[in-house]
Amino acid sequence: MGPVTSASSSGAPVVSAEHVAFGYVPGRLVLKDVSFELAAGEVLMVLGANGCGKSTLMRLLLGQARPEAGRIRLLGRDVSAMSPRDLARRAAMVFQDHSAPFPFTVEDVVAMGRTPHLGPLGNPSREDRAICAEALDAVGLSHLVAEAYTRLSGGERQMVLIARALAQGTELVMMDEPTSHLDYRNSAMVITMAHRLTAQQGKAVIMITHSPDQALYFPSKAALMRDGGGFLAYGAGHEVLTEANLSEVYGMRIQLVRSVDKAGRESVMCRPVLDEL
């Protein structure tokens, strides 16, 4: 991997937040003065300690709650004014875990992504099935199309959920800790796929992660959330994810370890200073 540099795009924002504030209890804000924007072809990695408001931010982006202050726009439209169907045609969500109540086939799970585009009868057309097949091919799981989703490994299930998001045909794809239950290899595969969505398909991707290393694998934007729901820092990943910022957010000293391989490729890893805990 090459040196970490800032992602860039000259397009208008796919999604933006302007001074957003939100609380579940009156007088107690979970999010405060959150602002960012993300264009097509960009990845935003959102990091922070448990309870700082990362998942709440996703809920607001999905229109599941309305900001108390500020505004969230999706493709120039106020999210609060969009119908659930309109939102589902523009933004897809990949959750950290998904347990199907029935042994749906992989094809059926991916086809669920076409729901916002279906007519009154709700049956996928030949075109919808073709879109699902393309989505499965994009994540390398075409050979599992007839398998029961419940029999897949954790990494395979996450890839199927990404395929479902692709089949949904949205400009924005959001992922809430998609690697939290995965092993090292499968985690790397999910992170790689997230960046392929931007590089090859022009998606805007927002991912919540608890691993700062993942935000340094590829060029991306990053947002570090502090307790109280605000951004300590937001911008290019290599500028945001400094030792000082990471140490402040996680309440412990964190070092960045840089190395260069024989081909001259630089990599950066985060290392907690455990003997100071």
mmCIF file of N, CA, C and O in Angstrom, residues 45-79:
data_model
loop_
_atom_site.group_PDB
_atom_site.id
_atom_site.type_symbol
_atom_site.label_atom_id
_atom_site.label_comp_id
_atom_site.label_asym_id
_atom_site.label_seq_id
_atom_site.Cartn_x
_atom_site.Cartn_y
_atom_site.Cartn_z
ATOM 1 N N MET A 45 -14.525 7.448 7.237
ATOM 2 C CA MET A 45 -14.432 6.523 8.362
ATOM 3 C C MET A 45 -14.733 7.292 9.643
ATOM 4 O O MET A 45 -14.093 8.313 9.921
ATOM 5 N N VAL A 46 -15.713 6.823 10.409
ATOM 6 C CA VAL A 46 -16.137 7.485 11.641
ATOM 7 C C VAL A 46 -15.670 6.649 12.822
ATOM 8 O O VAL A 46 -16.016 5.467 12.937
ATOM 9 N N LEU A 47 -14.865 7.258 13.704
ATOM 10 C CA LEU A 47 -14.303 6.549 14.849
ATOM 11 C C LEU A 47 -14.615 7.301 16.131
ATOM 12 O O LEU A 47 -14.856 8.509 16.127
ATOM 13 N N GLY A 48 -14.574 6.568 17.230
ATOM 14 C CA GLY A 48 -14.785 7.183 18.537
ATOM 15 C C GLY A 48 -15.109 6.133 19.568
ATOM 16 O O GLY A 48 -15.421 4.976 19.239
ATOM 17 N N ALA A 49 -15.043 6.515 20.836
ATOM 18 C CA ALA A 49 -15.305 5.582 21.932
ATOM 19 C C ALA A 49 -16.773 5.171 21.948
ATOM 20 O O ALA A 49 -17.634 5.836 21.359
ATOM 21 N N ASN A 50 -17.074 4.067 22.633
ATOM 22 C CA ASN A 50 -18.451 3.615 22.760
ATOM 23 C C ASN A 50 -19.323 4.706 23.379
ATOM 24 O O ASN A 50 -18.921 5.366 24.340
ATOM 25 N N GLY A 51 -20.520 4.867 22.812
ATOM 26 C CA GLY A 51 -21.472 5.802 23.386
ATOM 27 C C GLY A 51 -21.307 7.247 22.973
ATOM 28 O O GLY A 51 -22.009 8.122 23.506
ATOM 29 N N CYS A 52 -20.407 7.515 22.024
ATOM 30 C CA CYS A 52 -20.168 8.914 21.645
ATOM 31 C C CYS A 52 -21.156 9.418 20.591
ATOM 32 O O CYS A 52 -21.164 10.619 20.282
ATOM 33 N N GLY A 53 -21.978 8.538 20.014
ATOM 34 C CA GLY A 53 -23.005 8.996 19.091
ATOM 35 C C GLY A 53 -22.834 8.547 17.655
ATOM 36 O O GLY A 53 -23.554 9.023 16.766
ATOM 37 N N LYS A 54 -21.940 7.595 17.390
ATOM 38 C CA LYS A 54 -21.688 7.171 16.011
ATOM 39 C C LYS A 54 -22.931 6.540 15.374
ATOM 40 O O LYS A 54 -23.322 6.905 14.260
ATOM 41 N N SER A 55 -23.538 5.583 16.077
ATOM 42 C CA SER A 55 -24.721 4.923 15.525
ATOM 43 C C SER A 55 -25.910 5.870 15.465
ATOM 44 O O SER A 55 -26.754 5.758 14.569
ATOM 45 N N THR A 56 -25.982 6.809 16.394
ATOM 46 C CA THR A 56 -27.044 7.813 16.347
ATOM 47 C C THR A 56 -26.921 8.658 15.093
ATOM 48 O O THR A 56 -27.931 8.991 14.448
ATOM 49 N N LEU A 57 -25.703 8.990 14.719
ATOM 50 C CA LEU A 57 -25.490 9.741 13.486
ATOM 51 C C LEU A 57 -26.016 8.956 12.289
ATOM 52 O O LEU A 57 -26.661 9.531 11.394
ATOM 53 N N MET A 58 -25.789 7.651 12.258
ATOM 54 C CA MET A 58 -26.314 6.828 11.175
ATOM 55 C C MET A 58 -27.838 6.874 11.148
ATOM 56 O O MET A 58 -28.460 6.928 10.078
ATOM 57 N N ARG A 59 -28.476 6.833 12.295
ATOM 58 C CA ARG A 59 -29.934 6.888 12.349
ATOM 59 C C ARG A 59 -30.456 8.174 11.732
ATOM 60 O O ARG A 59 -31.459 8.175 11.002
ATOM 61 N N LEU A 60 -29.786 9.272 12.019
ATOM 62 C CA LEU A 60 -30.208 10.554 11.452
ATOM 63 C C LEU A 60 -30.017 10.557 9.938
ATOM 64 O O LEU A 60 -30.862 11.081 9.194
ATOM 65 N N LEU A 61 -28.914 9.987 9.471
ATOM 66 C CA LEU A 61 -28.659 9.939 8.032
ATOM 67 C C LEU A 61 -29.697 9.087 7.314
ATOM 68 O O LEU A 61 -30.031 9.337 6.147
ATOM 69 N N LEU A 62 -30.241 8.086 8.012
ATOM 70 C CA LEU A 62 -31.261 7.219 7.437
ATOM 71 C C LEU A 62 -32.668 7.778 7.591
ATOM 72 O O LEU A 62 -33.632 7.156 7.154
ATOM 73 N N GLY A 63 -32.789 8.947 8.235
ATOM 74 C CA GLY A 63 -34.094 9.549 8.425
ATOM 75 C C GLY A 63 -34.931 8.904 9.505
ATOM 76 O O GLY A 63 -36.142 9.127 9.585
ATOM 77 N N GLN A 64 -34.303 8.096 10.380
ATOM 78 C CA GLN A 64 -35.039 7.431 11.453
ATOM 79 C C GLN A 64 -35.308 8.363 12.631
ATOM 80 O O GLN A 64 -36.083 8.031 13.525
ATOM 81 N N ALA A 65 -34.651 9.497 12.645
ATOM 82 C CA ALA A 65 -34.883 10.539 13.655
ATOM 83 C C ALA A 65 -34.538 11.876 13.012
ATOM 84 O O ALA A 65 -33.806 11.926 12.016
ATOM 85 N N ARG A 66 -35.074 12.945 13.563
ATOM 86 C CA ARG A 66 -34.839 14.280 13.017
ATOM 87 C C ARG A 66 -33.908 15.070 13.922
ATOM 88 O O ARG A 66 -34.027 15.010 15.143
ATOM 89 N N PRO A 67 -32.986 15.790 13.342
ATOM 90 C CA PRO A 67 -32.091 16.622 14.162
ATOM 91 C C PRO A 67 -32.876 17.676 14.931
ATOM 92 O O PRO A 67 -33.900 18.180 14.456
ATOM 93 N N GLU A 68 -32.405 17.986 16.127
ATOM 94 C CA GLU A 68 -32.983 19.098 16.886
ATOM 95 C C GLU A 68 -32.525 20.428 16.309
ATOM 96 O O GLU A 68 -33.226 21.437 16.416
ATOM 97 N N ALA A 69 -31.360 20.416 15.735
ATOM 98 C CA ALA A 69 -30.820 21.618 15.090
ATOM 99 C C ALA A 69 -29.966 21.174 13.914
ATOM 100 O O ALA A 69 -29.493 20.043 13.857
ATOM 101 N N GLY A 70 -29.777 22.075 12.973
ATOM 102 C CA GLY A 70 -28.975 21.766 11.810
ATOM 103 C C GLY A 70 -29.758 21.030 10.745
ATOM 104 O O GLY A 70 -30.976 20.834 10.852
ATOM 105 N N ARG A 71 -29.051 20.598 9.727
ATOM 106 C CA ARG A 71 -29.713 19.979 8.577
ATOM 107 C C ARG A 71 -28.814 18.925 7.957
ATOM 108 O O ARG A 71 -27.599 19.077 7.899
ATOM 109 N N ILE A 72 -29.447 17.840 7.509
ATOM 110 C CA ILE A 72 -28.762 16.789 6.773
ATOM 111 C C ILE A 72 -29.356 16.754 5.374
ATOM 112 O O ILE A 72 -30.574 16.684 5.204
ATOM 113 N N ARG A 73 -28.486 16.805 4.365
ATOM 114 C CA ARG A 73 -28.933 16.767 2.980
ATOM 115 C C ARG A 73 -28.385 15.529 2.274
ATOM 116 O O ARG A 73 -27.227 15.171 2.465
ATOM 117 N N LEU A 74 -29.239 14.910 1.489
ATOM 118 C CA LEU A 74 -28.866 13.772 0.671
ATOM 119 C C LEU A 74 -29.168 14.127 -0.783
ATOM 120 O O LEU A 74 -30.329 14.353 -1.141
ATOM 121 N N LEU A 75 -28.108 14.239 -1.591
ATOM 122 C CA LEU A 75 -28.248 14.661 -2.982
ATOM 123 C C LEU A 75 -29.006 15.977 -3.088
ATOM 124 O O LEU A 75 -29.854 16.172 -3.956
ATOM 125 N N GLY A 76 -28.696 16.880 -2.152
ATOM 126 C CA GLY A 76 -29.270 18.215 -2.173
ATOM 127 C C GLY A 76 -30.626 18.341 -1.523
ATOM 128 O O GLY A 76 -31.152 19.455 -1.378
ATOM 129 N N ARG A 77 -31.229 17.239 -1.101
ATOM 130 C CA ARG A 77 -32.560 17.271 -0.478
ATOM 131 C C ARG A 77 -32.449 17.087 1.027
ATOM 132 O O ARG A 77 -31.622 16.306 1.512
ATOM 133 N N ASP A 78 -33.300 17.787 1.765
ATOM 134 C CA ASP A 78 -33.336 17.650 3.216
ATOM 135 C C ASP A 78 -33.870 16.263 3.566
ATOM 136 O O ASP A 78 -34.983 15.889 3.162
ATOM 137 N N VAL A 79 -33.082 15.489 4.296
ATOM 138 C CA VAL A 79 -33.474 14.127 4.643
ATOM 139 C C VAL A 79 -34.797 14.102 5.403
ATOM 140 O O VAL A 79 -35.621 13.196 5.216
#
